[in-house]
Short mmCIF file of C-alpha atoms in Angstrom, two decimals:
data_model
loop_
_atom_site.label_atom_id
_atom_site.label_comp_id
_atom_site.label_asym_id
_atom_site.label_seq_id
_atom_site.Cartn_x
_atom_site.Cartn_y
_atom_site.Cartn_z
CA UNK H 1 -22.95 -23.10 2.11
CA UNK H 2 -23.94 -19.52 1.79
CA UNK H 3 -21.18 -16.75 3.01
CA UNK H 4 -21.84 -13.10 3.84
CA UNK H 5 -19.14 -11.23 5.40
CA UNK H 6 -19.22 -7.83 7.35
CA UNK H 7 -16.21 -6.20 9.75
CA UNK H 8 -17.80 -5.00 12.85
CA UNK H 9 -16.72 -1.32 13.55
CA UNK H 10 -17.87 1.85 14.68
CA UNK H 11 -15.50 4.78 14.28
CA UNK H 12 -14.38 8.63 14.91
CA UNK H 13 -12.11 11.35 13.71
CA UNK H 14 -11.92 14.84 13.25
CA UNK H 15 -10.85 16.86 10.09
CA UNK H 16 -10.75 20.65 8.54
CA UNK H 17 -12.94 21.57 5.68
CA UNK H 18 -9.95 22.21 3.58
CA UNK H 19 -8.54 19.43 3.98
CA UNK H 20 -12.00 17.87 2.94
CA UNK H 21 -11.93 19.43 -0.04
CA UNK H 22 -8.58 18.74 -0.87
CA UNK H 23 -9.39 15.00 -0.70
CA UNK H 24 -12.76 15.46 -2.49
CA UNK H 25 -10.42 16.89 -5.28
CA UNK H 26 -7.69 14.68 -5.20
CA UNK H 27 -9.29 11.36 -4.83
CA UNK H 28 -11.60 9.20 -6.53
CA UNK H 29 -13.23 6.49 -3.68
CA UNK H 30 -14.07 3.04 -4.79
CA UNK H 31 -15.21 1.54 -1.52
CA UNK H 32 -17.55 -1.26 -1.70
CA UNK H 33 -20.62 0.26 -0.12
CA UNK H 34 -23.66 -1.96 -0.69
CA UNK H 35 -25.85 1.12 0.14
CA UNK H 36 -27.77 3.11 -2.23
CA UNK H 37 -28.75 6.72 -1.77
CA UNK H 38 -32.14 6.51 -0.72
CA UNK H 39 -34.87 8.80 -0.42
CA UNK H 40 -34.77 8.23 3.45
CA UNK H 41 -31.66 9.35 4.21
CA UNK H 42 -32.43 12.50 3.00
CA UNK H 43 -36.00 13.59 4.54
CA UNK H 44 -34.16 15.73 7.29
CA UNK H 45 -32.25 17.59 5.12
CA UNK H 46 -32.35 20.91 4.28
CA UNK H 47 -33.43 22.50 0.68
CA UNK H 48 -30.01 23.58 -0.24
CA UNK H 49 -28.69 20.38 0.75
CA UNK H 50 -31.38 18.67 -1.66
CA UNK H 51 -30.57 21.61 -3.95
CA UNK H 52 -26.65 20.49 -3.80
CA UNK H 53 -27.49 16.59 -4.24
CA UNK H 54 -29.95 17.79 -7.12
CA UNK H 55 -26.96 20.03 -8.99
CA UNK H 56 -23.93 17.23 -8.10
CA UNK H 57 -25.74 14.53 -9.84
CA UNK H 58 -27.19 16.80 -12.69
CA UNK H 59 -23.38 17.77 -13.32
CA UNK H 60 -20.87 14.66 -12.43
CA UNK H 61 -22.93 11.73 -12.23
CA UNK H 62 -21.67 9.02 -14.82
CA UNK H 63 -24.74 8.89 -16.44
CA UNK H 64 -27.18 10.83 -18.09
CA UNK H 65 -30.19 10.68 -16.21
CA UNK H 66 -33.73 12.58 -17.36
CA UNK H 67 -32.71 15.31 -14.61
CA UNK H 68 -29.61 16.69 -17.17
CA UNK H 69 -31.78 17.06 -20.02
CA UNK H 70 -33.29 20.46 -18.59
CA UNK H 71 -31.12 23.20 -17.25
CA UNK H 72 -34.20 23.91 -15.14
CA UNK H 73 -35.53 21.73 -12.95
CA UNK H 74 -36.94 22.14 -9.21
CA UNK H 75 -37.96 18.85 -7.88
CA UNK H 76 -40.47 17.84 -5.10
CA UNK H 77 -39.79 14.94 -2.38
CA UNK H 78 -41.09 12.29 -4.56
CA UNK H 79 -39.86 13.31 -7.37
CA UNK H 80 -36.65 13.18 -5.57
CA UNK H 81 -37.18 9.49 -4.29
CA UNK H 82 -37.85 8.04 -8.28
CA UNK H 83 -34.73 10.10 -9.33
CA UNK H 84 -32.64 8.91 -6.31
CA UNK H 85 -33.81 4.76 -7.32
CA UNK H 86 -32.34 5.84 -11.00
CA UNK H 87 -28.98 6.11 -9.25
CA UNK H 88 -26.11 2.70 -8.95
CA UNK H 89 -25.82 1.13 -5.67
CA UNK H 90 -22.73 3.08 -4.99
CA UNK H 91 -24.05 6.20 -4.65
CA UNK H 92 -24.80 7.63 -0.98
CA UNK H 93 -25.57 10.15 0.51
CA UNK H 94 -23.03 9.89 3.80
CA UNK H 95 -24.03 11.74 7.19
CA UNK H 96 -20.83 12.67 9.71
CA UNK H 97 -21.05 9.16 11.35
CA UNK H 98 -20.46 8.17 7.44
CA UNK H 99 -17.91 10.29 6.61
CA UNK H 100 -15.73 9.60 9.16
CA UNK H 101 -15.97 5.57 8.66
CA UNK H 102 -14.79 6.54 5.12
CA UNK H 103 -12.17 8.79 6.36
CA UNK H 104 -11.17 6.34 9.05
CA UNK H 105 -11.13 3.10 6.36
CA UNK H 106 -9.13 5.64 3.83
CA UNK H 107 -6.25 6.08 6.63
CA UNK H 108 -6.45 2.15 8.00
CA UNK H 109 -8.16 3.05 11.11
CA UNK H 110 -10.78 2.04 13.04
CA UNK H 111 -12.70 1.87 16.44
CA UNK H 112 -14.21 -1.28 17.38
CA UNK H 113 -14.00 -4.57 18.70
CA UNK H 114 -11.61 -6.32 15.61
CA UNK H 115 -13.24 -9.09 14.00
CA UNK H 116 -14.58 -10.23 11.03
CA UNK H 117 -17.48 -12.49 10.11
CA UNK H 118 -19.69 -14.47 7.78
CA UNK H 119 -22.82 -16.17 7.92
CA UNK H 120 -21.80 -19.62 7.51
CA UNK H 121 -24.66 -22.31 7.20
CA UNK H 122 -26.43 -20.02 9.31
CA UNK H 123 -24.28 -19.87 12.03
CA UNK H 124 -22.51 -16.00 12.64
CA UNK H 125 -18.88 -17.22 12.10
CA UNK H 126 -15.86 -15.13 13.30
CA UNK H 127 -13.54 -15.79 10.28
CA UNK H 128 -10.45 -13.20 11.08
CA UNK H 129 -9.48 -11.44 14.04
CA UNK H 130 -7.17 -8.50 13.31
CA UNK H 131 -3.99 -8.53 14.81
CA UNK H 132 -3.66 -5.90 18.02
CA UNK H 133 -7.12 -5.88 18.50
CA UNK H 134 -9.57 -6.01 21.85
CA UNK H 135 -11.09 -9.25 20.81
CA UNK H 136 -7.31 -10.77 19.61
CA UNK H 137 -6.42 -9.89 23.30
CA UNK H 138 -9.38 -11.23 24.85
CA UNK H 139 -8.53 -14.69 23.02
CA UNK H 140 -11.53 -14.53 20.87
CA UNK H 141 -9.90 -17.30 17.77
CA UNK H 142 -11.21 -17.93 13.82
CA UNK H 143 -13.83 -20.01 13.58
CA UNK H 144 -15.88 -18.80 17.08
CA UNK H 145 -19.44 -19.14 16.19
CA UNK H 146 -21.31 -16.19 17.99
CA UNK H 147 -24.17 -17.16 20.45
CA UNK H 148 -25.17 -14.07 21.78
CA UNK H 149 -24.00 -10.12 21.57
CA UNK H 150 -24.84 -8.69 25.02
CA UNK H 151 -27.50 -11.05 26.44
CA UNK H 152 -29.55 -11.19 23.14
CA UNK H 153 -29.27 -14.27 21.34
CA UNK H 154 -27.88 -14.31 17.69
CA UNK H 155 -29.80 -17.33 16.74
CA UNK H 156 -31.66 -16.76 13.18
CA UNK H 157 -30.34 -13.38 13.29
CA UNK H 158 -28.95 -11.71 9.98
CA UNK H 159 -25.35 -10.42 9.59
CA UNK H 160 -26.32 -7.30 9.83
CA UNK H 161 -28.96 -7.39 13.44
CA UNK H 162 -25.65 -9.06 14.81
CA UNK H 163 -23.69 -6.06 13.64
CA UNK H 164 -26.07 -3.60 15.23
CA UNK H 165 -25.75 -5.48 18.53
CA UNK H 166 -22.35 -5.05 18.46
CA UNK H 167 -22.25 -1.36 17.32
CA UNK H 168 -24.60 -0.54 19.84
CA UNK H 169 -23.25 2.85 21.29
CA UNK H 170 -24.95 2.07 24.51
CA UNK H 171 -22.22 -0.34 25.51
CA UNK H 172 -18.87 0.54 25.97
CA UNK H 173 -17.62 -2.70 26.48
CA UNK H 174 -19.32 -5.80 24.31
CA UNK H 175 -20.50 -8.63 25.71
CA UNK H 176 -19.78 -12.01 23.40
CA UNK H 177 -20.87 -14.99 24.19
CA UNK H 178 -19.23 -17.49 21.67
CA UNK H 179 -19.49 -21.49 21.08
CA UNK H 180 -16.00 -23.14 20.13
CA UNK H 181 -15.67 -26.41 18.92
CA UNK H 182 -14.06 -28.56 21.59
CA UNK H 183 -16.35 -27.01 24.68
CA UNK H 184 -19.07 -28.00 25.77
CA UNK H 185 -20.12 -24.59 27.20
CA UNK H 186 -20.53 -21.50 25.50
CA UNK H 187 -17.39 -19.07 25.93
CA UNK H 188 -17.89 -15.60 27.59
CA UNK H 189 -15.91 -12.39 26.95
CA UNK H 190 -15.96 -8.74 27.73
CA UNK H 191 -14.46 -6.72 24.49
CA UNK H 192 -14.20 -3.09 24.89
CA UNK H 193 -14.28 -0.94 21.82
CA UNK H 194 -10.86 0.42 20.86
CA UNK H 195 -9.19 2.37 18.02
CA UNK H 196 -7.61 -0.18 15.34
CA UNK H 197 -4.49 0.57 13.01
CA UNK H 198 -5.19 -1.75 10.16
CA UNK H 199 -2.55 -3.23 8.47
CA UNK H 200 -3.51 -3.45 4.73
CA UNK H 201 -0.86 -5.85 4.06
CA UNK H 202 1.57 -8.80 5.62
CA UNK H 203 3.90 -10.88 3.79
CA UNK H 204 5.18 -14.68 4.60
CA UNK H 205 8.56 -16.02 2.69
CA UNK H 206 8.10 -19.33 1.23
CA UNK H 207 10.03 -22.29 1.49
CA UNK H 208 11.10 -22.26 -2.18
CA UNK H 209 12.52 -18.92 -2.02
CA UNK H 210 9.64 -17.22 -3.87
CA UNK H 211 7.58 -14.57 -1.64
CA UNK H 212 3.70 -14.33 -0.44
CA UNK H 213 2.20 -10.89 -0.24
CA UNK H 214 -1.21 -10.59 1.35
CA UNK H 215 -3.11 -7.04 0.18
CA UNK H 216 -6.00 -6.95 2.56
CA UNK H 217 -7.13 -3.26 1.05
CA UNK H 218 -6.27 -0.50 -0.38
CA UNK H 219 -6.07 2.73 2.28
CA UNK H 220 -3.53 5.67 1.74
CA UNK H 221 -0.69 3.22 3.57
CA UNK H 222 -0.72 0.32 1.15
CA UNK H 223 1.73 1.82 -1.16
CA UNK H 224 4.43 2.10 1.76
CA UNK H 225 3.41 -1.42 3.52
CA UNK H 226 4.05 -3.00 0.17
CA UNK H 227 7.04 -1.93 -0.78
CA UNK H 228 8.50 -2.54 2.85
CA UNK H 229 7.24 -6.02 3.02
CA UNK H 230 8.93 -7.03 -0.65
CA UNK H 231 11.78 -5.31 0.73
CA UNK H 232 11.57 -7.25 3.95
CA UNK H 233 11.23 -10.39 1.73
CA UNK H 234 14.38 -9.88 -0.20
CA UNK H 235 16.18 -9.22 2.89
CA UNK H 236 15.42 -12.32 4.16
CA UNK H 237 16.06 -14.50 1.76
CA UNK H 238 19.53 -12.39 1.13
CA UNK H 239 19.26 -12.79 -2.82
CA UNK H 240 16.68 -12.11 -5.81
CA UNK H 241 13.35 -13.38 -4.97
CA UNK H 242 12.60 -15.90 -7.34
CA UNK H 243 8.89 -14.94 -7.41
CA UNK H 244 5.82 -13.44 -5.55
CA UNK H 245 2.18 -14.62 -4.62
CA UNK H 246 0.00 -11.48 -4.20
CA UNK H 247 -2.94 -12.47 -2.59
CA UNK H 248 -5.91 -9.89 -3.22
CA UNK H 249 -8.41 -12.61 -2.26
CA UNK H 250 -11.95 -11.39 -0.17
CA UNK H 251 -10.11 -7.28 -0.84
CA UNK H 252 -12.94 -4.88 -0.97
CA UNK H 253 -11.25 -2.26 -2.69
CA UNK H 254 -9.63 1.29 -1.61
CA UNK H 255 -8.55 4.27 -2.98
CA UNK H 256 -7.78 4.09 -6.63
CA UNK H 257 -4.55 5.79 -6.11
CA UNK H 258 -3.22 3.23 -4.31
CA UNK H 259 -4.47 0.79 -6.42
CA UNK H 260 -2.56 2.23 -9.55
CA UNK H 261 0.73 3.41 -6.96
CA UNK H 262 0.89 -0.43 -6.28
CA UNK H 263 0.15 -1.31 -9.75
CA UNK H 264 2.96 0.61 -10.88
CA UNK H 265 5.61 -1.11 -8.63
CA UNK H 266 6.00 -4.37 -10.32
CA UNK H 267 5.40 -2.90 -13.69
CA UNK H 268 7.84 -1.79 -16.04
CA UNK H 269 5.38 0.18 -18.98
CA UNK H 270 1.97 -0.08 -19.99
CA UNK H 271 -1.28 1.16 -19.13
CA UNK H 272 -2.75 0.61 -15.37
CA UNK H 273 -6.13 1.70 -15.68
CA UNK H 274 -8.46 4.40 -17.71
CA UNK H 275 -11.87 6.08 -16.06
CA UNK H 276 -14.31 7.61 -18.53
CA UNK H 277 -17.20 10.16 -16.96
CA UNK H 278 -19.30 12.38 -18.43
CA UNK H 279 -17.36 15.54 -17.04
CA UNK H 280 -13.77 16.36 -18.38
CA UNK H 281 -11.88 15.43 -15.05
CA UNK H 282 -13.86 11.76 -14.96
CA UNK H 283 -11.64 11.07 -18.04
CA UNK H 284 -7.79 9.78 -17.00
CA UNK H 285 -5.45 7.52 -18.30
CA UNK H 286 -2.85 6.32 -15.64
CA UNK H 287 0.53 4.57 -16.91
CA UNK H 288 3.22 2.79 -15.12
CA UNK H 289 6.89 3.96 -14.87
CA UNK H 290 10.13 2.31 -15.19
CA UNK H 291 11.11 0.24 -12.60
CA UNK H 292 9.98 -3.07 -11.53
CA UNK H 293 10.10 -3.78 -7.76
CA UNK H 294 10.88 -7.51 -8.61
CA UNK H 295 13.12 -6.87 -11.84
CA UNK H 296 10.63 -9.18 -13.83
CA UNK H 297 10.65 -12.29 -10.71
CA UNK H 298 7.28 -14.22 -11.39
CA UNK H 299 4.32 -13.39 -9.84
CA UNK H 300 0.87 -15.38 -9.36
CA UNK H 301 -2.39 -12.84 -8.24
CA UNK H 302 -4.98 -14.95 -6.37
CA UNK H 303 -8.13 -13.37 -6.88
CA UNK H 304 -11.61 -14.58 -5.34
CA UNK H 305 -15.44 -13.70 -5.71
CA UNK H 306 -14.86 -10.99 -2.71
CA UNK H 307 -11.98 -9.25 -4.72
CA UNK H 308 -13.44 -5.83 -6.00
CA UNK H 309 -12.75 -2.42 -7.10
CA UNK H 310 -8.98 -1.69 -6.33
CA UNK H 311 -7.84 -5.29 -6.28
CA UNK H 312 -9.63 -5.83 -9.42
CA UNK H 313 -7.81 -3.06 -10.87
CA UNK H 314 -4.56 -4.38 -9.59
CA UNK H 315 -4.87 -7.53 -10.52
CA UNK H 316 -6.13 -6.58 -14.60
CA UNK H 317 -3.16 -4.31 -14.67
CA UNK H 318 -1.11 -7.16 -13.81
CA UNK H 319 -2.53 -9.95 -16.30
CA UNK H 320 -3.32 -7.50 -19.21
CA UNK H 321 0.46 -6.31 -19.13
CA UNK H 322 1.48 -10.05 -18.99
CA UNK H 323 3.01 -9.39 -15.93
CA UNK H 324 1.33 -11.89 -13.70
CA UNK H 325 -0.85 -15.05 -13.78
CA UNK H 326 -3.65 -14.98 -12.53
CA UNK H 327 -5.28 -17.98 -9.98
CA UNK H 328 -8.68 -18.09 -8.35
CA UNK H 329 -12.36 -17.89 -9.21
CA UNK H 330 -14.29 -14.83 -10.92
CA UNK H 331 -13.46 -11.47 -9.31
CA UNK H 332 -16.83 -9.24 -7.78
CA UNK H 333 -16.75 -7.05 -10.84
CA UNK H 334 -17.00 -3.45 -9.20
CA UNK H 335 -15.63 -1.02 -12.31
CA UNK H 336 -16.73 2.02 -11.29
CA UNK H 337 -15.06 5.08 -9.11
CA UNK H 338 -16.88 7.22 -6.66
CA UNK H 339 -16.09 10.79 -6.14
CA UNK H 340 -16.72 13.13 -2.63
CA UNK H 341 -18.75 15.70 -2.89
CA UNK H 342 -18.62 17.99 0.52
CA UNK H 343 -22.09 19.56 1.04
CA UNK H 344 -23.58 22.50 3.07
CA UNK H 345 -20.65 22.84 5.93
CA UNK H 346 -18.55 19.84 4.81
CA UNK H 347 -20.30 17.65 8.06
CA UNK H 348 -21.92 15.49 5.46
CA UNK H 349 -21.08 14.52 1.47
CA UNK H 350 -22.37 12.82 -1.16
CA UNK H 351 -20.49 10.08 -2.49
CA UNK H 352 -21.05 9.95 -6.50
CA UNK H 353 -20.31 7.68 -8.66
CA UNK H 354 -18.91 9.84 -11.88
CA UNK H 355 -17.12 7.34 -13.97
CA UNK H 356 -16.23 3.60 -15.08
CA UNK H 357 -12.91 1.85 -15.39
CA UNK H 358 -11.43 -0.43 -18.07
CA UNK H 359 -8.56 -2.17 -17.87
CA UNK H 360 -5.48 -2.14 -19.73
CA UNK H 361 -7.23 -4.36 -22.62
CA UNK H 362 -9.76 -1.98 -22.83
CA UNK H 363 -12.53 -4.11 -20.95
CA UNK H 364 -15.48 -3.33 -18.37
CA UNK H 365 -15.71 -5.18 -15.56
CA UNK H 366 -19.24 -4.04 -14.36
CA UNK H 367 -20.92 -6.75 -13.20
CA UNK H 368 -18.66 -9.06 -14.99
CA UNK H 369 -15.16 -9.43 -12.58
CA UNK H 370 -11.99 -10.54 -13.82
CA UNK H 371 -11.43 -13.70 -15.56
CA UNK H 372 -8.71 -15.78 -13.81
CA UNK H 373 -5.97 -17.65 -15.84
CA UNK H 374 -6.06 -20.37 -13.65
CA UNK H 375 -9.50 -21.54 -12.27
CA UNK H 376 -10.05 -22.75 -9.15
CA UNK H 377 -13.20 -22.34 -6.78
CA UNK H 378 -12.80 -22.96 -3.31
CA UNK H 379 -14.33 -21.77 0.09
CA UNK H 380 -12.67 -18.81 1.66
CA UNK H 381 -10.17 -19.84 4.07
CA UNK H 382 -8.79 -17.96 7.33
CA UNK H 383 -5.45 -16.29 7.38
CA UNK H 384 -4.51 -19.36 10.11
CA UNK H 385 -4.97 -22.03 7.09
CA UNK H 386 -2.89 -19.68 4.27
CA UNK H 387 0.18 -19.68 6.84
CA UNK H 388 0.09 -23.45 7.76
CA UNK H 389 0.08 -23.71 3.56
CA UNK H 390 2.79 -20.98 3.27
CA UNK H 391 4.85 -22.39 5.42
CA UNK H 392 4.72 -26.18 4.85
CA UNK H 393 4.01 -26.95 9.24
CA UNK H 394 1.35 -27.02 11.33
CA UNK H 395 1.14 -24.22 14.29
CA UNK H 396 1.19 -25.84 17.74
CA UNK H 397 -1.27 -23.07 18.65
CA UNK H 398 -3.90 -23.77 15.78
CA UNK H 399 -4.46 -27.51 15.28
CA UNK H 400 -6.06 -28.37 12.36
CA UNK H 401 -7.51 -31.49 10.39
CA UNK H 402 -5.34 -32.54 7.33
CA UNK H 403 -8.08 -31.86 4.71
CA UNK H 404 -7.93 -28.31 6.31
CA UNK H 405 -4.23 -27.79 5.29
CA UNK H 406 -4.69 -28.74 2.02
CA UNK H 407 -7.97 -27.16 1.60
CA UNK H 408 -6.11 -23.72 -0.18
CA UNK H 409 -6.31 -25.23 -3.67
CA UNK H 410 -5.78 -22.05 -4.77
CA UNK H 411 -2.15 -21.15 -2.73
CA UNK H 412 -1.44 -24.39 -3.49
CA UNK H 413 -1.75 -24.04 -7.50
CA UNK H 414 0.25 -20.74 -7.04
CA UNK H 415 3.52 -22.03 -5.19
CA UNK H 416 2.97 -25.22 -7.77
CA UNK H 417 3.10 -22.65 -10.83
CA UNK H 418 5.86 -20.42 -9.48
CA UNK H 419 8.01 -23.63 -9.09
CA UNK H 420 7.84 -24.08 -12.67
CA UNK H 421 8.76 -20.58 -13.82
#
């Protein structure tokens, strides 16, 4: 079974050049973008744009490249294209539609419809639907396979033609024609694009008094939603918790602040993380304070092949400071942090990436990922199939198959492990 995954979203804000800047300074993006910057996103721009790109990379990017071994260098289009294909996948070149995804993702907000999904055996799968969205209100449910996106049929499509269809700023309202297991007839609803506050984090108590903590990503909220749902957690059980599941399984990433912010709550000392660049600001060292959120209560990180960047982070923080075991299969192994780079009017940026991470231990995890403690490989499951697991019951509303349940080998191996500490 092969799995791709994409959330469908289109998205708009507004912000001052200042505080552009500001953030550009402040904050070192590691967003999974799968996009590199190529040549053809920047035949429309102007020279001192390509002049800007041209001196941002020659001064911050991570590494040296045959453009920083001459202070003087004037480049023509294709020479521009073979110096562009030198740079890391991560590196883009991001137009205002761009920018304000990234600003929107940073701050846990979107517009659009409010699903995500896979390719699954070559069907378009709907795998989440996020909570408050159009299509949750509509009654579009996990495991919808889509048949069409506005009269045009999804059949052999890619993940991403079925994203376009849905983007598509000519409609309003989307069209979704969807085939659910149990009907005969294909399912029709009208979703109409709406602004999204994402929640980056929810939190179930478990039976045996221990606590599960779901970190979907890492936007400038996380920090607060954690710490409110462990507080939430204690409060409900009315004593200690006697450990914590942190699920960072199929987490792109975030901000690294937040990463290291979180990080620090549940540590007590110790390194967090270190970047290394080839400019003096690239080079940072971040180290936890006292005071651990949990006073030393166990905790298990689940970790997956779709956990990258930030949740990598967290999680090697965790495991390197023998803080936490950790459960799951091989992590993505993103270990490098992008910086913003306004250009020309601060409408448009480049998006560099000007260093690498290690972890506490000292280790790269470029193209490598995090080792689990514990391994387990499994299939991805829903959010549905991690409550009925959490919880011990089935939901009336969601009926599912017994092999189903038990199918979260991984949450399974986590509760088992925290029952033993």
């Amino acid at each position: 079974m092969t799995q791709q995954s994409t959330h469908i979203a289109t998205v708009k804000t507004t912000y001052t050049r200042a505080a552009f800047l500001l953030w550009a300074l402040l904050s070192l993006s590691i967003f999974c973008f799968s996009n590199a910057l190529h040549a053809s996103s920047i035949k429309d721009l102007k020279s001192q744009q390509i002049s800007e790109i041209l001196f941002n990379i020659h001064a911050y990017y991570v590494d040296d490249l045959s453009l920083q071994k001459t202070p003087h260098y004037t480049y023509s289009n294709q020479q521009v294209e073979v110096l562009l294909e030198q740079l890391d996948p991560y590196s883009k070149y991001l137009n205002e539609n761009d920018l304000n995804a990234l600003f929107n993702n940073t701050n846990g907000q979107y517009t659009g419809v409010g699903i995500e999904v896979k390719n699954i055996d070559e069907h378009i799968t709907i795998v989440d639907v996020v909570k408050n969205s159009p299509a949750k209100d509509v009654g579009i449910l996990a495991g919808d396979i889509i048949v069409s996106v506005n009269n045009k049929s999804t059949q052999a499509q890619s993940l991403e033609h079925v994203a376009a269809l849905i983007k598509d700023p000519s409609f309003n309202t989307v069209a979704i024609s969807i085939s659910r297991k149990g009907y005969q007839q294909p399912l029709n609803f009208a979703v109409k694009r709406s602004e999204i506050n994402l929640e980056s984090a929810t939190s179930e108590l478990l039976e045996s008094g221990a606590g599960y903590l779901a970190i979907h990503n890492f936007s400038n909220h996380t920090l607060h939603e954690v710490a409110l749902h462990v507080a939430a957690l204690k409060n409900d059980y009315r004593t200690p918790l006697k450990g914590l599941v942190i699920d960072l399984r199929d987490n792109p990433g975030g901000t690294l602040q937040s990463a290291v912010a979180v990080s620090d709550l549940f540590l007590q000392s110790g390194t967090i993380v270190t970047t290394k660049g080839r400019y003096y600001d690239a080079n940072q060292a971040y180290y936890a304070k006292r005071g651990d959120i949990l006073k030393g209560a166990p905790i298990i990180v689940l970790i997956n092949e779709n956990s990258a960047s930030a949740a990598e982070i967290l999680a090697a923080a965790l495991k390197d400071n023998k803080r936490a075991t950790v459960v799951g299969n091989q992590s993505y192994g993103k270990g490098s942090v992008q910086s913003l780079i306004p250009l020309g009017d601060g409408n448009t940026a480049l998006k560099l990436t000007t260093a690498k991470y290690f972890t506490p231990s000292g280790a790269s995890i470029e193209g490598v990922g995090i080792t689990p403690d514990v391994a387990i490989a499994q299939a991805t499951l829903s959010q549905s199939n991690k409550a009925v697991i959490i919880k011990n019951k089935q939901n009336k509303n969601t009926p599912q198959l017994k092999s189903e349940i038990l199918g979260d080998l991984q949450l399974v191996k986590a509760k088992q492990l925290l029952s033993m500490q």
